[in-house]
Amino acid sequence: MRTPMIAGNWKLHKTLQEATSLASDLRSAVADNRAVEIVVAPVYTALSKVAEAVAGSNIKLAAQNCYPEAQGAFTGEVSPALLKDVGCQYVIIGHSERRQLFSETDEFINSKARALAEAGLGTIFCIGETLEERETDRMFDVLRRQVRCGLKNITAGQMGRVVVAYEPVWAIGTGKTASDEQAQEAHAFIRALLTELYDEQVAGATRILYGGSVKPGNIDGLMTQPDVDGALVGGASLNAEDFARIANFQNVG
Ligand code: PGA
């Protein structure tokens, strides 16, 4: 059985004060939810304060990015070990904003996946097709390439700490969610791919999150789909009440 995960990607939002107050509001709003793994990913500069605000609660901390090297002359970068040191249990990699705005390649994302696996950190590995790729029937090829390259040399054992997030680029921040059926179709494809690359056990145990305009109004439907194991939430994670409603989705538990 896969424990559902609801993760909030705060992107480039919230001052220290706003981040800690969001974290503590959320802490009370989800205090009774023990059935879902709840994760928040603030900006780097707020990680330490948010770690304090969620200490001892059922909320886990994630970073939005990392650099694959452990240390050295890499001005402006942060290593997996330092993220672990500040209290992160997960790191998001491969987000479409990093692929598109910062030209991150599948190979570079794979080097981060390997560094995180070696550091023993949880990884939220994002993939997803653009609208153009979907409309020109390249969606499955793109997902296959992203999964194959991104997870290259990640062992079956290391897959235990990897969560895949399917985020169709056309649904991110646009208010256009994939339908429940579109999400299920992609998730089933990704799970079959994991069976091909690993085995049924790994594929069956790996959580696949949906991301892209997830809101209180559409989470319940998405979570009815057999291969949807949770959500990676952007905009709606910036509001404690909305994010708590998403984490407390219907039929939870
Ligand atoms: P959104 O973002 O929920 O605002 O669409 C999702 C994401 O980018 O992870």
mmCIF file of C-alpha atoms and ligand atoms in Angstrom:
data_model
loop_
_atom_site.group_PDB
_atom_site.id
_atom_site.type_symbol
_atom_site.label_atom_id
_atom_site.label_comp_id
_atom_site.label_asym_id
_atom_site.label_seq_id
_atom_site.Cartn_x
_atom_site.Cartn_y
_atom_site.Cartn_z
ATOM 1 C CA MET A 1 0.000 0.000 0.000
ATOM 2 C CA ARG A 2 1.241 3.447 -0.904
ATOM 3 C CA THR A 3 0.931 6.223 1.676
ATOM 4 C CA PRO A 4 -0.512 9.265 -0.099
ATOM 5 C CA MET A 5 1.691 12.348 -0.232
ATOM 6 C CA ILE A 6 0.529 15.945 -0.511
ATOM 7 C CA ALA A 7 3.455 18.304 -1.107
ATOM 8 C CA GLY A 8 3.355 22.098 -1.313
ATOM 9 C CA ASN A 9 5.826 23.857 -3.576
ATOM 10 C CA TRP A 10 5.952 27.437 -2.357
ATOM 11 C CA LYS A 11 8.186 28.504 -5.279
ATOM 12 C CA LEU A 12 9.538 32.056 -4.966
ATOM 13 C CA HIS A 13 7.020 33.260 -2.387
ATOM 14 C CA LYS A 14 6.867 34.264 1.288
ATOM 15 C CA THR A 15 9.146 36.266 3.542
ATOM 16 C CA LEU A 16 10.524 34.621 6.679
ATOM 17 C CA GLN A 17 7.634 35.906 8.705
ATOM 18 C CA GLU A 18 5.019 34.872 6.144
ATOM 19 C CA ALA A 19 6.603 31.443 5.738
ATOM 20 C CA THR A 20 6.675 30.709 9.466
ATOM 21 C CA SER A 21 3.134 31.903 9.945
ATOM 22 C CA LEU A 22 1.899 29.775 7.007
ATOM 23 C CA ALA A 23 3.750 26.786 8.469
ATOM 24 C CA SER A 24 2.235 27.208 11.911
ATOM 25 C CA ASP A 25 -1.294 27.763 10.549
ATOM 26 C CA LEU A 26 -0.889 24.651 8.493
ATOM 27 C CA ARG A 27 0.448 22.744 11.458
ATOM 28 C CA SER A 28 -2.815 23.225 13.342
ATOM 29 C CA ALA A 29 -4.991 22.661 10.285
ATOM 30 C CA VAL A 30 -3.528 19.232 9.490
ATOM 31 C CA ALA A 31 -2.696 18.100 13.032
ATOM 32 C CA ASP A 32 -5.194 15.224 12.916
ATOM 33 C CA ASN A 33 -4.136 13.960 9.523
ATOM 34 C CA ARG A 34 -1.937 10.918 10.085
ATOM 35 C CA ALA A 35 -2.887 9.062 6.926
ATOM 36 C CA VAL A 36 -1.077 11.347 4.500
ATOM 37 C CA GLU A 37 2.580 12.321 4.250
ATOM 38 C CA ILE A 38 2.480 16.125 4.202
ATOM 39 C CA VAL A 39 5.447 18.065 2.854
ATOM 40 C CA VAL A 40 6.197 21.766 2.352
ATOM 41 C CA ALA A 41 8.967 23.240 0.195
ATOM 42 C CA PRO A 42 9.795 26.857 1.096
ATOM 43 C CA VAL A 43 12.581 28.948 -0.471
ATOM 44 C CA TYR A 44 16.103 28.113 0.714
ATOM 45 C CA THR A 45 16.302 31.149 3.006
ATOM 46 C CA ALA A 46 13.182 30.082 4.944
ATOM 47 C CA LEU A 47 14.109 26.400 5.376
ATOM 48 C CA SER A 48 15.642 26.791 8.792
ATOM 49 C CA LYS A 49 12.759 28.820 10.250
ATOM 50 C CA VAL A 50 10.098 26.583 8.726
ATOM 51 C CA ALA A 51 11.982 23.553 10.079
ATOM 52 C CA GLU A 52 11.555 25.053 13.560
ATOM 53 C CA ALA A 53 7.888 25.838 12.937
ATOM 54 C CA VAL A 54 7.057 22.252 11.934
ATOM 55 C CA ALA A 55 9.388 20.448 14.377
ATOM 56 C CA GLY A 56 7.636 17.537 16.065
ATOM 57 C CA SER A 57 4.596 17.777 13.771
ATOM 58 C CA ASN A 58 3.369 15.608 10.889
ATOM 59 C CA ILE A 59 4.719 18.100 8.322
ATOM 60 C CA LYS A 60 7.998 17.330 6.569
ATOM 61 C CA LEU A 61 10.377 19.747 4.952
ATOM 62 C CA ALA A 62 11.573 19.768 1.334
ATOM 63 C CA ALA A 63 13.870 21.975 -0.717
ATOM 64 C CA GLN A 64 12.908 23.117 -4.206
ATOM 65 C CA ASN A 65 16.244 22.312 -5.806
ATOM 66 C CA CYS A 66 19.836 21.261 -5.106
ATOM 67 C CA TYR A 67 23.232 21.065 -6.758
ATOM 68 C CA PRO A 68 24.736 17.611 -7.312
ATOM 69 C CA GLU A 69 28.194 18.320 -5.879
ATOM 70 C CA ALA A 70 28.910 17.882 -2.174
ATOM 71 C CA GLN A 71 31.057 21.001 -1.822
ATOM 72 C CA GLY A 72 33.513 23.195 -3.657
ATOM 73 C CA ALA A 73 33.765 26.277 -5.829
ATOM 74 C CA PHE A 74 30.122 26.406 -6.932
ATOM 75 C CA THR A 75 29.037 29.935 -6.098
ATOM 76 C CA GLY A 76 25.373 30.223 -5.250
ATOM 77 C CA GLU A 77 24.638 26.505 -5.046
ATOM 78 C CA VAL A 78 23.445 24.272 -2.184
ATOM 79 C CA SER A 79 24.354 20.586 -1.735
ATOM 80 C CA PRO A 80 22.147 17.669 -0.650
ATOM 81 C CA ALA A 81 24.156 17.315 2.588
ATOM 82 C CA LEU A 82 23.458 20.935 3.553
ATOM 83 C CA LEU A 83 19.748 20.468 2.868
ATOM 84 C CA LYS A 84 19.780 17.413 5.090
ATOM 85 C CA ASP A 85 21.633 19.431 7.705
ATOM 86 C CA VAL A 86 18.890 22.099 7.762
ATOM 87 C CA GLY A 87 16.224 19.425 8.233
ATOM 88 C CA CYS A 88 15.004 18.555 4.729
ATOM 89 C CA GLN A 89 13.756 15.050 4.126
ATOM 90 C CA TYR A 90 12.921 15.630 0.478
ATOM 91 C CA VAL A 91 14.248 17.649 -2.440
ATOM 92 C CA ILE A 92 12.265 18.512 -5.579
ATOM 93 C CA ILE A 93 14.169 18.026 -8.824
ATOM 94 C CA GLY A 94 13.260 18.298 -12.490
ATOM 95 C CA HIS A 95 10.488 20.842 -12.039
ATOM 96 C CA SER A 96 9.376 22.174 -15.420
ATOM 97 C CA GLU A 97 10.237 25.727 -14.361
ATOM 98 C CA ARG A 98 13.835 24.626 -13.842
ATOM 99 C CA ARG A 99 13.826 22.711 -17.111
ATOM 100 C CA GLN A 100 12.395 25.657 -19.045
ATOM 101 C CA LEU A 101 13.655 28.807 -17.308
ATOM 102 C CA PHE A 102 17.059 27.462 -16.240
ATOM 103 C CA SER A 103 17.681 25.083 -19.155
ATOM 104 C CA GLU A 104 18.143 22.025 -16.965
ATOM 105 C CA THR A 105 18.711 18.874 -19.002
ATOM 106 C CA ASP A 106 17.687 15.298 -18.228
ATOM 107 C CA GLU A 107 21.382 14.501 -17.631
ATOM 108 C CA PHE A 108 21.814 17.311 -15.106
ATOM 109 C CA ILE A 109 18.604 16.280 -13.337
ATOM 110 C CA ASN A 110 19.912 12.719 -13.232
ATOM 111 C CA SER A 111 23.128 13.897 -11.567
ATOM 112 C CA LYS A 112 20.970 15.501 -8.869
ATOM 113 C CA ALA A 113 18.909 12.304 -8.497
ATOM 114 C CA ARG A 114 22.110 10.310 -7.975
ATOM 115 C CA ALA A 115 23.523 12.816 -5.492
ATOM 116 C CA LEU A 116 20.288 12.756 -3.492
ATOM 117 C CA ALA A 117 20.177 8.959 -3.521
ATOM 118 C CA GLU A 118 23.745 8.842 -2.257
ATOM 119 C CA ALA A 119 22.923 11.366 0.464
ATOM 120 C CA GLY A 120 19.929 9.249 1.499
ATOM 121 C CA LEU A 121 17.469 12.074 0.847
ATOM 122 C CA GLY A 122 13.950 11.667 -0.469
ATOM 123 C CA THR A 123 13.497 12.888 -4.027
ATOM 124 C CA ILE A 124 10.415 14.357 -5.645
ATOM 125 C CA PHE A 125 11.255 13.859 -9.293
ATOM 126 C CA CYS A 126 9.090 15.923 -11.666
ATOM 127 C CA ILE A 127 8.294 15.102 -15.257
ATOM 128 C CA GLY A 128 5.640 16.275 -17.692
ATOM 129 C CA GLU A 129 4.896 17.155 -21.288
ATOM 130 C CA THR A 130 4.168 20.554 -22.819
ATOM 131 C CA LEU A 131 0.897 21.275 -24.603
ATOM 132 C CA GLU A 132 2.655 21.098 -27.957
ATOM 133 C CA GLU A 133 4.150 17.712 -27.133
ATOM 134 C CA ARG A 134 0.735 16.408 -26.094
ATOM 135 C CA GLU A 135 -0.991 17.774 -29.176
ATOM 136 C CA THR A 136 1.591 16.274 -31.510
ATOM 137 C CA ASP A 137 1.336 12.829 -29.884
ATOM 138 C CA ARG A 138 4.775 12.983 -28.328
ATOM 139 C CA MET A 139 3.602 12.879 -24.722
ATOM 140 C CA PHE A 140 4.486 9.248 -24.042
ATOM 141 C CA ASP A 141 7.885 9.573 -25.750
ATOM 142 C CA VAL A 142 8.690 12.620 -23.651
ATOM 143 C CA LEU A 143 7.646 10.943 -20.397
ATOM 144 C CA ARG A 144 9.635 7.839 -21.322
ATOM 145 C CA ARG A 145 12.757 9.905 -22.044
ATOM 146 C CA GLN A 146 12.404 11.947 -18.853
ATOM 147 C CA VAL A 147 11.956 8.855 -16.687
ATOM 148 C CA ARG A 148 14.707 6.788 -18.355
ATOM 149 C CA CYS A 149 17.298 9.585 -18.300
ATOM 150 C CA GLY A 150 16.295 11.090 -14.981
ATOM 151 C CA LEU A 151 16.437 7.800 -13.094
ATOM 152 C CA LYS A 152 19.488 6.368 -14.856
ATOM 153 C CA ASN A 153 21.684 4.442 -12.384
ATOM 154 C CA ILE A 154 19.167 4.817 -9.571
ATOM 155 C CA THR A 155 18.988 1.328 -8.092
ATOM 156 C CA ALA A 156 15.819 -0.533 -7.141
ATOM 157 C CA GLY A 157 16.802 -0.055 -3.491
ATOM 158 C CA GLN A 158 17.263 3.693 -3.959
ATOM 159 C CA MET A 159 13.839 3.922 -5.635
ATOM 160 C CA GLY A 160 12.368 3.448 -2.167
ATOM 161 C CA ARG A 161 13.086 7.128 -1.533
ATOM 162 C CA VAL A 162 11.946 8.431 -4.915
ATOM 163 C CA VAL A 163 8.515 9.931 -5.519
ATOM 164 C CA VAL A 164 7.585 10.751 -9.117
ATOM 165 C CA ALA A 165 5.479 13.850 -9.810
ATOM 166 C CA TYR A 166 3.623 13.958 -13.114
ATOM 167 C CA GLU A 167 3.082 17.626 -13.902
ATOM 168 C CA PRO A 168 1.816 18.404 -17.385
ATOM 169 C CA VAL A 169 3.401 21.770 -18.173
ATOM 170 C CA TRP A 170 0.137 23.096 -19.643
ATOM 171 C CA ALA A 171 -1.591 22.582 -16.299
ATOM 172 C CA ILE A 172 0.952 24.359 -14.090
ATOM 173 C CA GLY A 173 -0.252 27.701 -12.806
ATOM 174 C CA THR A 174 -2.824 27.925 -15.598
ATOM 175 C CA GLY A 175 -5.969 26.865 -13.766
ATOM 176 C CA LYS A 176 -6.302 24.026 -16.324
ATOM 177 C CA THR A 177 -6.092 20.785 -14.404
ATOM 178 C CA ALA A 178 -5.742 17.506 -16.210
ATOM 179 C CA SER A 179 -9.004 15.598 -15.976
ATOM 180 C CA ASP A 180 -9.058 12.667 -13.576
ATOM 181 C CA GLU A 181 -8.845 10.356 -16.595
ATOM 182 C CA GLN A 182 -5.945 12.226 -18.200
ATOM 183 C CA ALA A 183 -4.016 12.039 -14.920
ATOM 184 C CA GLN A 184 -4.783 8.336 -14.533
ATOM 185 C CA GLU A 185 -3.699 7.591 -18.107
ATOM 186 C CA ALA A 186 -0.311 9.255 -17.609
ATOM 187 C CA HIS A 187 0.202 7.737 -14.160
ATOM 188 C CA ALA A 188 -0.584 4.228 -15.394
ATOM 189 C CA PHE A 189 1.892 4.741 -18.221
ATOM 190 C CA ILE A 190 4.591 5.891 -15.772
ATOM 191 C CA ARG A 191 3.942 2.924 -13.495
ATOM 192 C CA ALA A 192 4.215 0.520 -16.430
ATOM 193 C CA LEU A 193 7.490 2.197 -17.358
ATOM 194 C CA LEU A 194 8.795 1.642 -13.819
ATOM 195 C CA THR A 195 7.852 -2.037 -14.123
ATOM 196 C CA GLU A 196 9.863 -2.184 -17.340
ATOM 197 C CA LEU A 197 12.883 -0.385 -15.839
ATOM 198 C CA TYR A 198 12.767 -2.106 -12.445
ATOM 199 C CA ASP A 199 10.113 -4.646 -11.552
ATOM 200 C CA GLU A 200 6.524 -4.862 -10.398
ATOM 201 C CA GLN A 201 7.445 -4.493 -6.769
ATOM 202 C CA VAL A 202 9.298 -1.216 -7.281
ATOM 203 C CA ALA A 203 6.587 0.093 -9.618
ATOM 204 C CA GLY A 204 3.859 -0.885 -7.176
ATOM 205 C CA ALA A 205 5.589 0.785 -4.244
ATOM 206 C CA THR A 206 6.555 4.059 -5.954
ATOM 207 C CA ARG A 207 4.266 6.979 -5.333
ATOM 208 C CA ILE A 208 3.224 8.996 -8.361
ATOM 209 C CA LEU A 209 1.888 12.473 -7.568
ATOM 210 C CA TYR A 210 -0.141 14.644 -9.890
ATOM 211 C CA GLY A 211 0.711 18.341 -10.166
ATOM 212 C CA GLY A 212 -0.805 21.232 -12.088
ATOM 213 C CA SER A 213 -3.535 23.524 -10.737
ATOM 214 C CA VAL A 214 -4.520 21.187 -7.911
ATOM 215 C CA LYS A 215 -7.149 22.945 -5.771
ATOM 216 C CA PRO A 216 -9.574 22.049 -2.970
ATOM 217 C CA GLY A 217 -12.228 21.604 -5.687
ATOM 218 C CA ASN A 218 -10.441 18.987 -7.783
ATOM 219 C CA ILE A 219 -8.318 16.968 -5.341
ATOM 220 C CA ASP A 220 -11.062 14.525 -4.324
ATOM 221 C CA GLY A 221 -11.683 13.445 -7.923
ATOM 222 C CA LEU A 222 -7.993 13.074 -8.692
ATOM 223 C CA MET A 223 -7.475 10.955 -5.579
ATOM 224 C CA THR A 224 -10.142 8.470 -6.677
ATOM 225 C CA GLN A 225 -7.850 7.370 -9.505
ATOM 226 C CA PRO A 226 -6.000 4.146 -8.717
ATOM 227 C CA ASP A 227 -2.557 5.354 -9.814
ATOM 228 C CA VAL A 228 -2.759 8.866 -8.362
ATOM 229 C CA ASP A 229 -0.964 8.714 -5.011
ATOM 230 C CA GLY A 230 -1.073 12.355 -4.067
ATOM 231 C CA ALA A 231 -0.338 15.817 -5.371
ATOM 232 C CA LEU A 232 2.378 18.409 -5.798
ATOM 233 C CA VAL A 233 0.635 21.712 -5.232
ATOM 234 C CA GLY A 234 1.890 25.177 -6.207
ATOM 235 C CA GLY A 235 -0.486 28.130 -5.939
ATOM 236 C CA ALA A 236 -2.974 26.536 -3.557
ATOM 237 C CA SER A 237 -0.191 25.594 -1.118
ATOM 238 C CA LEU A 238 0.361 29.273 -0.303
ATOM 239 C CA ASN A 239 -2.886 29.379 1.640
ATOM 240 C CA ALA A 240 -3.077 27.253 4.807
ATOM 241 C CA GLU A 241 -6.800 26.602 4.575
ATOM 242 C CA ASP A 242 -6.687 25.515 0.919
ATOM 243 C CA PHE A 243 -3.608 23.354 1.366
ATOM 244 C CA ALA A 244 -5.054 21.738 4.480
ATOM 245 C CA ARG A 245 -8.258 20.951 2.592
ATOM 246 C CA ILE A 246 -6.177 19.329 -0.150
ATOM 247 C CA ALA A 247 -4.159 17.297 2.376
ATOM 248 C CA ASN A 248 -7.398 16.296 4.111
ATOM 249 C CA PHE A 249 -8.916 15.131 0.826
ATOM 250 C CA GLN A 250 -12.124 13.212 0.934
ATOM 251 C CA ASN A 251 -11.900 9.562 1.891
ATOM 252 C CA VAL A 252 -8.504 10.169 3.394
ATOM 253 C CA GLY A 253 -7.680 7.350 5.753
HETATM 254 P P1 PGA B 1 0.302 24.972 -9.513
HETATM 255 O O1 PGA B 1 1.848 24.511 -9.535
HETATM 256 O O2 PGA B 1 -0.387 24.127 -8.497
HETATM 257 O O3 PGA B 1 0.344 26.418 -9.158
HETATM 258 O O4 PGA B 1 -0.218 24.730 -10.894
HETATM 259 C C1 PGA B 1 2.193 23.162 -9.456
HETATM 260 C C2 PGA B 1 3.678 22.997 -9.495
HETATM 261 O O5 PGA B 1 4.353 23.747 -10.222
HETATM 262 O O6 PGA B 1 4.233 22.131 -8.792
#
